[in-house]
XYZ file of C-alpha atoms in Angstrom:
547
model
C -21.241 50.859 26.295
C -20.964 48.920 23.041
C -17.455 50.095 22.430
C -16.348 49.107 25.911
C -17.923 45.644 25.308
C -15.964 45.242 21.942
C -12.746 46.371 23.484
C -13.223 43.859 26.407
C -13.752 41.212 23.822
C -10.703 42.097 21.827
C -8.637 42.029 24.915
C -10.030 38.651 26.099
C -9.498 37.147 22.640
C -5.919 38.315 22.637
C -5.177 36.910 26.094
C -6.865 33.653 25.419
C -4.584 33.139 22.443
C -1.412 34.074 24.378
C -2.047 31.802 27.305
C -3.913 28.778 25.996
C -1.524 25.985 26.490
C -0.856 23.435 23.779
C 0.190 19.801 24.086
C 3.292 17.973 22.905
C 1.285 15.880 20.406
C -0.307 19.166 18.873
C 3.102 20.730 18.453
C 4.843 17.892 16.801
C 1.954 17.113 14.481
C 1.742 20.626 13.297
C 5.594 20.811 13.118
C 5.569 17.780 11.035
C 3.123 19.389 8.495
C 4.989 22.653 8.330
C 8.341 20.851 7.963
C 6.993 18.578 5.178
C 5.407 21.454 3.351
C 8.534 23.584 3.439
C 10.720 20.546 2.225
C 8.641 20.252 -0.937
C 7.404 23.832 -1.450
C 10.018 26.404 -0.300
C 12.235 27.630 -3.021
C 15.122 27.553 -0.668
C 14.595 24.116 0.862
C 13.158 22.070 -2.127
C 16.252 22.641 -4.134
C 18.474 20.874 -1.566
C 20.321 23.875 -0.456
C 19.544 23.404 3.244
C 20.499 20.554 5.471
C 16.762 19.865 6.282
C 17.166 16.998 8.689
C 19.447 19.216 10.762
C 16.787 22.242 10.525
C 14.362 19.845 12.163
C 16.769 18.994 14.839
C 17.581 22.632 15.370
C 13.813 23.574 15.514
C 12.424 20.847 17.880
C 14.032 22.127 21.090
C 12.342 25.571 20.212
C 9.090 23.843 19.605
C 9.466 21.954 22.814
C 10.026 25.157 24.752
C 6.923 26.972 23.336
C 4.100 26.776 25.757
C 1.426 28.837 24.160
C -0.019 29.118 20.717
C 1.487 32.542 20.407
C 5.030 31.390 21.301
C 4.637 28.238 18.994
C 3.302 30.306 16.165
C 6.284 32.598 16.517
C 8.875 29.890 16.529
C 7.483 28.790 13.086
C 7.274 32.317 11.617
C 10.898 32.927 12.594
C 12.151 29.735 11.288
C 10.305 30.444 7.674
C 12.074 33.917 7.887
C 15.434 32.431 8.585
C 15.189 30.270 5.344
C 15.549 33.539 3.005
C 13.642 35.675 0.731
C 11.146 34.084 -1.424
C 10.780 35.973 -4.834
C 7.199 36.765 -5.878
C 6.637 35.158 -9.146
C 3.746 35.533 -11.821
C 0.684 33.313 -11.059
C 1.697 29.689 -12.037
C -0.782 28.560 -14.433
C -1.251 24.889 -15.220
C -1.055 23.875 -18.866
C -4.217 23.814 -20.657
C -4.132 20.134 -21.314
C -3.844 18.971 -17.805
C -6.831 17.968 -15.698
C -6.160 17.680 -11.952
C -7.426 14.907 -9.668
C -7.691 16.694 -6.408
C -9.197 14.284 -3.879
C -5.978 13.929 -2.052
C -5.007 17.639 -2.079
C -5.799 19.766 1.012
C -3.661 22.597 2.473
C -6.655 24.027 4.431
C -4.475 23.356 7.552
C -2.642 26.660 6.839
C -5.535 28.119 8.868
C -4.699 25.901 11.870
C -5.975 27.338 15.026
C -2.494 27.077 16.486
C -1.310 29.711 13.781
C -1.308 33.470 13.811
C -2.824 35.135 10.819
C 0.777 36.238 9.761
C 2.006 32.654 9.799
C -1.036 31.385 7.608
C -0.409 34.113 5.246
C 3.279 33.289 5.019
C 2.448 29.575 4.203
C -0.213 30.484 1.552
C 2.403 32.891 0.054
C 4.983 30.042 -0.150
C 2.234 27.896 -2.007
C 1.690 30.577 -4.497
C 5.278 31.102 -5.065
C 6.384 27.449 -4.709
C 9.519 25.798 -5.955
C 9.303 24.919 -9.661
C 12.631 23.181 -10.356
C 13.631 19.587 -9.979
C 12.729 18.400 -6.474
C 15.721 17.564 -4.461
C 13.974 14.796 -2.153
C 11.934 13.315 -4.681
C 11.596 12.261 -8.249
C 9.199 10.315 -10.719
C 10.452 7.114 -12.157
C 8.948 4.131 -13.650
C 5.265 5.205 -14.374
C 5.925 8.478 -12.745
C 5.432 7.123 -9.154
C 7.381 8.706 -6.559
C 10.890 7.787 -5.687
C 12.435 9.366 -2.553
C 16.004 10.453 -3.009
C 18.864 12.225 -1.250
C 17.472 11.152 2.206
C 20.267 10.512 4.701
C 19.157 7.839 7.164
C 21.978 5.467 7.002
C 23.688 4.969 10.503
C 21.126 6.982 12.411
C 20.581 5.505 16.077
C 16.990 5.090 16.486
C 17.313 4.813 20.215
C 17.413 8.667 20.011
C 14.172 10.288 19.917
C 14.928 13.070 17.426
C 15.842 10.546 14.993
C 12.538 8.506 15.408
C 10.668 11.705 15.151
C 12.547 12.350 11.817
C 11.793 9.126 10.414
C 8.022 9.629 11.164
C 7.951 13.012 9.701
C 9.696 11.977 6.551
C 7.543 9.132 5.889
C 4.120 10.843 6.788
C 4.999 13.645 4.320
C 6.019 11.343 1.611
C 2.672 9.697 1.819
C 0.913 13.120 2.363
C 2.052 14.502 -0.766
C 2.645 11.586 -3.090
C 0.411 8.636 -2.241
C -2.434 8.482 -4.745
C -4.999 7.001 -2.507
C -4.863 8.948 0.651
C -8.396 9.877 0.314
C -9.674 6.501 0.787
C -7.792 5.353 3.939
C -9.942 4.003 6.689
C -8.537 6.597 9.023
C -7.642 10.140 8.042
C -3.994 10.681 7.511
C -3.865 13.689 9.866
C -5.371 11.381 12.826
C -2.847 8.799 11.985
C -0.021 11.256 12.585
C -1.474 12.288 15.885
C -2.073 8.665 17.080
C 1.411 7.494 16.043
C 3.555 10.355 17.529
C 3.210 8.718 21.025
C 4.513 5.455 19.706
C 7.574 7.076 18.301
C 8.027 9.064 21.159
C 7.743 6.323 23.746
C 10.022 3.685 21.960
C 12.166 2.105 24.156
C 14.543 0.455 21.652
C 14.973 -0.008 17.947
C 12.705 -2.836 17.950
C 9.818 -0.645 19.266
C 10.761 1.926 16.620
C 10.585 -0.657 13.644
C 7.225 -2.047 15.081
C 5.853 1.639 15.225
C 7.004 2.112 11.460
C 5.298 -0.963 10.700
C 2.063 0.270 12.191
C 2.170 3.520 10.230
C 2.360 1.657 6.886
C -0.545 -0.518 7.664
C -2.563 2.589 7.998
C -2.409 3.108 4.210
C -4.991 0.357 3.785
C -2.759 -0.739 0.580
C -2.131 -4.450 -0.312
C 1.030 -3.275 -2.033
C 2.458 -2.453 1.416
C 4.936 -4.890 2.968
C 7.191 -4.143 5.694
C 10.236 -5.920 6.881
C 12.754 -5.256 9.661
C 15.206 -7.255 11.502
C 14.003 -10.186 13.590
C 10.332 -9.627 12.388
C 9.895 -13.320 11.353
C 12.362 -16.072 11.784
C 10.450 -19.247 11.780
C 7.647 -20.623 9.518
C 4.925 -23.321 9.356
C 5.721 -25.900 6.731
C 2.487 -25.192 4.722
C 0.247 -22.495 3.150
C -3.000 -22.083 4.636
C -6.336 -20.088 3.945
C -8.965 -18.753 6.443
C -12.454 -20.298 5.715
C -15.485 -20.017 7.800
C -13.262 -18.610 10.795
C -10.965 -21.664 10.551
C -7.458 -22.017 9.294
C -7.060 -24.699 6.464
C -3.998 -26.161 5.066
C -4.001 -25.627 1.278
C -0.595 -26.500 0.109
C 2.330 -28.359 1.811
C 5.647 -26.650 1.658
C 7.784 -29.228 3.193
C 6.599 -32.887 2.772
C 8.715 -34.542 5.273
C 8.277 -31.834 8.057
C 4.559 -31.582 7.553
C 4.148 -35.580 7.435
C 6.074 -35.733 10.841
C 3.649 -33.442 12.455
C 0.607 -35.185 10.664
C -0.165 -31.763 8.708
C -1.794 -32.449 5.390
C -3.993 -30.674 2.937
C -7.418 -30.010 4.400
C -6.001 -30.009 7.899
C -8.408 -27.624 9.957
C -6.743 -25.518 12.807
C -9.233 -23.738 15.080
C -7.048 -22.103 17.665
C -3.449 -20.679 17.556
C -1.782 -20.404 20.897
C -5.160 -20.775 22.709
C -6.707 -17.926 20.488
C -9.654 -18.650 18.333
C -9.441 -17.701 14.586
C -12.242 -15.067 15.141
C -9.994 -13.495 17.915
C -6.971 -13.683 15.753
C -8.962 -11.855 13.008
C -10.021 -9.076 15.248
C -6.632 -8.545 17.043
C -4.359 -8.246 13.959
C -5.717 -6.001 11.641
C -3.355 -3.035 12.681
C -0.357 -5.385 12.001
C -0.989 -6.610 8.371
C -1.205 -4.348 5.507
C -4.228 -4.822 3.233
C -6.616 -2.782 0.994
C -9.473 -5.046 1.817
C -10.630 -7.930 4.036
C -9.905 -10.732 1.401
C -6.335 -9.825 1.155
C -6.059 -9.488 4.881
C -7.481 -12.834 5.611
C -5.255 -14.323 2.807
C -2.003 -12.993 4.663
C -3.120 -13.650 8.134
C -2.322 -17.300 8.415
C 1.078 -16.879 7.441
C 1.603 -14.163 9.985
C 0.222 -15.879 12.996
C 1.861 -19.204 12.057
C 5.357 -17.696 11.992
C 7.742 -15.799 14.436
C 10.671 -15.817 16.518
C 9.630 -18.841 18.609
C 10.538 -22.237 17.358
C 7.139 -23.851 18.198
C 3.340 -22.837 18.101
C 0.424 -24.312 20.064
C -2.385 -25.277 17.665
C -5.894 -26.786 18.353
C -6.944 -29.137 15.394
C -10.353 -30.242 14.197
C -10.135 -33.816 13.223
C -13.024 -36.268 12.661
C -15.209 -34.079 14.676
C -12.861 -33.913 17.500
C -10.543 -31.252 18.773
C -6.900 -31.964 19.464
C -4.186 -29.637 20.824
C -0.582 -30.079 19.794
C 2.720 -28.114 19.817
C 3.977 -27.809 16.323
C 7.597 -27.036 15.394
C 8.430 -24.031 13.133
C 11.402 -23.744 10.841
C 13.709 -21.379 9.015
C 12.407 -20.184 5.631
C 14.662 -22.669 3.577
C 13.653 -25.721 5.478
C 9.912 -24.820 5.747
C 9.803 -24.061 1.936
C 11.877 -26.962 0.708
C 9.166 -28.292 -1.639
C 9.807 -25.134 -3.801
C 13.353 -26.156 -4.519
C 14.945 -29.352 -5.936
C 18.558 -29.365 -6.226
C 18.638 -25.585 -5.838
C 16.132 -24.892 -8.639
C 12.392 -24.235 -8.239
C 9.959 -26.791 -9.323
C 8.900 -26.477 -12.836
C 5.146 -25.961 -13.527
C 3.187 -26.443 -16.621
C 2.827 -23.220 -18.449
C -0.248 -24.121 -20.505
C -2.261 -27.229 -21.630
C -5.201 -28.533 -23.471
C -7.985 -29.864 -21.267
C -10.817 -32.255 -22.077
C -13.811 -30.980 -24.351
C -11.379 -28.690 -26.325
C -10.693 -26.223 -23.488
C -7.232 -24.422 -23.054
C -5.696 -23.672 -19.646
C -2.889 -21.118 -19.246
C -0.984 -20.762 -16.005
C -0.245 -17.047 -16.098
C 2.168 -17.170 -13.130
C 4.794 -19.149 -15.148
C 3.936 -18.366 -18.845
C 6.596 -15.918 -20.211
C 6.539 -14.001 -23.303
C 8.807 -16.347 -25.187
C 6.028 -19.001 -24.527
C 3.144 -17.170 -25.955
C 3.420 -18.081 -29.515
C 3.455 -21.710 -28.843
C 0.530 -21.233 -26.488
C -1.435 -19.366 -29.170
C -0.532 -21.944 -31.660
C -1.788 -24.760 -29.413
C -4.916 -23.151 -28.129
C -6.074 -21.011 -30.981
C -8.718 -23.313 -32.109
C -10.231 -24.251 -28.550
C -13.760 -23.270 -27.645
C -12.523 -21.525 -24.535
C -9.331 -20.583 -22.850
C -9.047 -20.168 -19.065
C -6.350 -17.794 -18.073
C -5.584 -18.679 -14.318
C -4.357 -15.360 -12.650
C -4.523 -16.597 -9.043
C -0.774 -15.707 -9.163
C 1.571 -13.127 -10.364
C 2.005 -12.969 -14.278
C 5.199 -12.475 -16.043
C 4.679 -9.657 -18.304
C 2.665 -11.234 -20.967
C -0.298 -8.743 -21.175
C 0.474 -6.897 -24.375
C 1.137 -10.048 -26.629
C -1.930 -11.946 -25.246
C -4.121 -8.963 -25.472
C -3.425 -8.470 -29.013
C -4.316 -12.218 -29.598
C -7.645 -11.824 -27.704
C -8.712 -8.319 -29.249
C -9.770 -7.687 -32.661
C -8.861 -3.988 -32.397
C -7.228 -1.570 -30.098
C -9.426 -0.396 -26.954
C -8.938 1.707 -23.923
C -8.778 -0.270 -20.680
C -7.093 2.058 -18.134
C -6.431 5.586 -16.922
C -4.031 6.755 -14.409
C -3.373 9.461 -11.799
C 0.271 10.582 -11.438
C 1.859 12.982 -9.066
C 2.663 16.642 -10.182
C 6.059 17.364 -8.866
C 5.606 20.982 -9.391
C 2.695 21.143 -7.232
C 3.049 18.420 -4.404
C -0.094 16.930 -3.236
C -1.820 17.229 -6.495
C -2.261 14.516 -8.930
C -2.808 14.534 -12.855
C -5.152 12.433 -14.943
C -3.168 10.719 -17.757
C -4.663 9.984 -21.118
C -6.449 6.627 -21.331
C -4.134 3.763 -22.146
C -4.888 1.176 -24.765
C -4.717 -2.559 -25.150
C -4.867 -4.842 -28.144
C -4.364 -4.114 -31.861
C -6.147 -4.599 -35.147
C -6.317 -8.313 -35.822
C -8.993 -10.016 -37.875
C -7.540 -13.426 -36.611
C -8.081 -12.802 -32.920
C -9.380 -15.582 -30.571
C -13.029 -16.244 -31.109
C -13.707 -18.580 -28.280
C -14.668 -17.784 -24.671
C -12.153 -16.064 -22.499
C -12.303 -16.951 -18.800
C -9.974 -15.325 -16.127
C -9.702 -16.891 -12.626
C -8.897 -14.457 -9.955
C -8.965 -14.391 -6.018
C -7.365 -12.500 -3.121
C -3.934 -13.610 -4.343
C -4.363 -11.686 -7.619
C -2.583 -8.396 -7.061
C -1.329 -5.482 -9.166
C -0.153 -6.812 -12.502
C -2.872 -9.508 -12.256
C -5.621 -6.941 -11.727
C -4.102 -4.748 -14.349
C -3.983 -7.550 -16.969
C -7.528 -8.677 -15.985
C -8.641 -5.097 -17.002
C -6.945 -5.472 -20.112
C -8.512 -8.769 -20.973
C -12.030 -7.498 -20.064
C -11.904 -5.408 -23.171
C -12.069 -8.557 -25.364
C -15.860 -8.602 -25.116
C -16.104 -12.286 -24.578
C -14.551 -12.309 -21.119
C -15.915 -13.763 -17.925
C -14.154 -13.208 -14.587
C -14.846 -16.100 -12.159
C -13.473 -16.364 -8.654
C -13.457 -13.842 -5.688
C -12.395 -10.263 -4.905
C -8.799 -9.450 -5.633
C -6.280 -7.651 -3.536
C -7.251 -4.431 -4.683
C -3.742 -2.713 -5.178
C -2.900 -1.858 -8.666
C -0.319 0.615 -10.172
C 3.407 0.700 -9.807
C 4.815 0.145 -6.371
C 7.345 2.536 -4.987
C 9.915 0.834 -3.044
C 11.161 2.389 0.194
C 14.283 1.464 1.967
C 15.816 4.732 3.287
C 15.508 3.759 6.763
C 18.414 1.225 7.407
C 17.164 -2.247 7.744
C 13.458 -1.250 7.366
C 11.996 -2.191 3.855
C 8.534 -1.192 2.731
C 6.628 -0.160 -0.434
C 3.165 1.313 -1.436
C 1.199 1.961 -4.530
C 2.666 4.750 -6.366
C 0.028 5.722 -9.101
C -3.789 5.762 -9.079
C -5.344 3.083 -11.428
C -8.943 3.500 -12.697
C -11.068 2.290 -15.597
C -11.451 4.630 -18.428
C -14.717 5.780 -17.145
C -12.808 6.583 -13.935
C -14.308 3.711 -11.725
C -12.090 2.939 -8.836
C -10.007 -0.301 -8.585
C -7.923 0.362 -5.474
C -9.453 -1.504 -2.419
C -12.365 -2.744 -4.644
C -10.168 -4.964 -6.940
C -11.645 -6.733 -9.809
C -15.228 -7.701 -9.279
C -15.908 -11.188 -10.600
C -18.884 -11.936 -12.926
C -19.112 -15.224 -11.111
C -18.195 -15.461 -7.589
C -17.032 -18.559 -6.198
C -14.675 -19.372 -3.288
C -12.862 -22.785 -1.906
C -14.648 -24.635 0.691
C -13.137 -26.783 3.391
C -15.035 -29.951 1.988
C -13.547 -29.061 -1.525
C -9.951 -28.638 -0.296
C -10.102 -31.803 1.639
C -11.367 -33.610 -1.457
C -8.626 -32.097 -3.657
C -10.893 -30.199 -5.853
C -10.219 -26.821 -7.379
C -13.738 -25.492 -7.115
C -12.977 -22.237 -8.885
C -11.646 -24.144 -11.956
C -14.564 -26.537 -11.816
C -17.001 -23.645 -11.765
C -15.222 -22.157 -14.863
C -15.542 -25.469 -16.725
C -19.206 -25.518 -15.855
C -19.757 -22.100 -17.149
C -18.053 -22.901 -20.547
C -20.193 -25.940 -21.086
C -23.696 -24.578 -19.863
C -23.208 -20.859 -20.155
C -24.479 -20.522 -16.551
């Protein structure tokens, strides 16, 4: 009796495997993973000897025809067999001096419920005997962050479904194996794939395709991510703004005459855009604007909602306690940003200066390496120097850090991709800053940061923190450090993402967190309207009182 029951269960299980229907999304998501894995792991694919895009186009019709798990699994098995024999090699042992960072690494999908045991074993065999040469489709550059190469997307017609699927598969796998922060995305990357496939399948035209690509990049939760495609933005508001207390506040005029003609000035408060409250706008746009954290998202949101293809925007203003609705003109980039240019050259800004009470001030966004000796000579004897990094510095970290530090100190450690084992990352040795210098700066070091401080700003702040007499004042930074990998393989579509992991020497994370200020202070609507720099004022207060 027991034998008969076991026989029945075995037959039932086999029948269930053979006849369970699988969805198109399941098939495409799984094919994406297998295609990407073979691209970087299979010795006869990763060397570039196969036309891998064409292989995808050949296999997709077979995948589409498969109706059951067994049929689908067999399609993939036969595909792998067709790629040629893989030689068994001795166990690949990592060098003894390499320590892996494996929070991103997961090939457990080999045991996918859609796969036969035979297919799972084939995938594991390929991992164990993976390609060990120079990858054909990627290489490390700059700080060993990934650079995609030999991808052939020029001239593809994205009105065709197969080309849209190819683009998604290529990008998804690039991130799957070479993005250092996959493990801290809000949504698992596997789930993103499943949710994005319908957008790519259903895209009715190239504009829909580019929009779908943009939405995929946003899911990285990375402030380094930027995406641009044809007709994304045409016209702009003639001012910069911030969101404060769920209101949009004008902080900088970019075109004096255009703003004046529409009664736009610093401190102007906007409460609605095209009849939507700022609270509604914040909730609705999160999937459209790349950001590591809320601070950077809110920083970029005003420019996004106050720009577009339309030549006008309907705004509600709060003025003298009353609400006023007006239609405001938008302008092309050059006209809307004309304050940045005078006779074709950008307006010059003061690089450094001596403030009252023997306090130095340095604008790190305009100070260049050639200016640093003069800056040091002028500010050497001050009681404090304020380094304003609410901007993007100009490569001055090394020389300034040597001025601030009395000796060489560790300040950062990285994770970099292992191109011989895609998906795995290696810890670097700690990097140092400063040098032996008994004439180093003895006063207080103040660093001003906010949500506009990104990448190099955050990295330099980490360096300056080693000086021992450093105080960070301001608010949460953008939370995206490390070299950015540029990506413009898809014609007309440009984006980038963080290419290496950046941590403090004790391996504390910086991505999405940013640099945490010692003293938190943010601008207020009242302060902006009164023309005060409240962050700088707080720094001056701290220098004088120590509080």
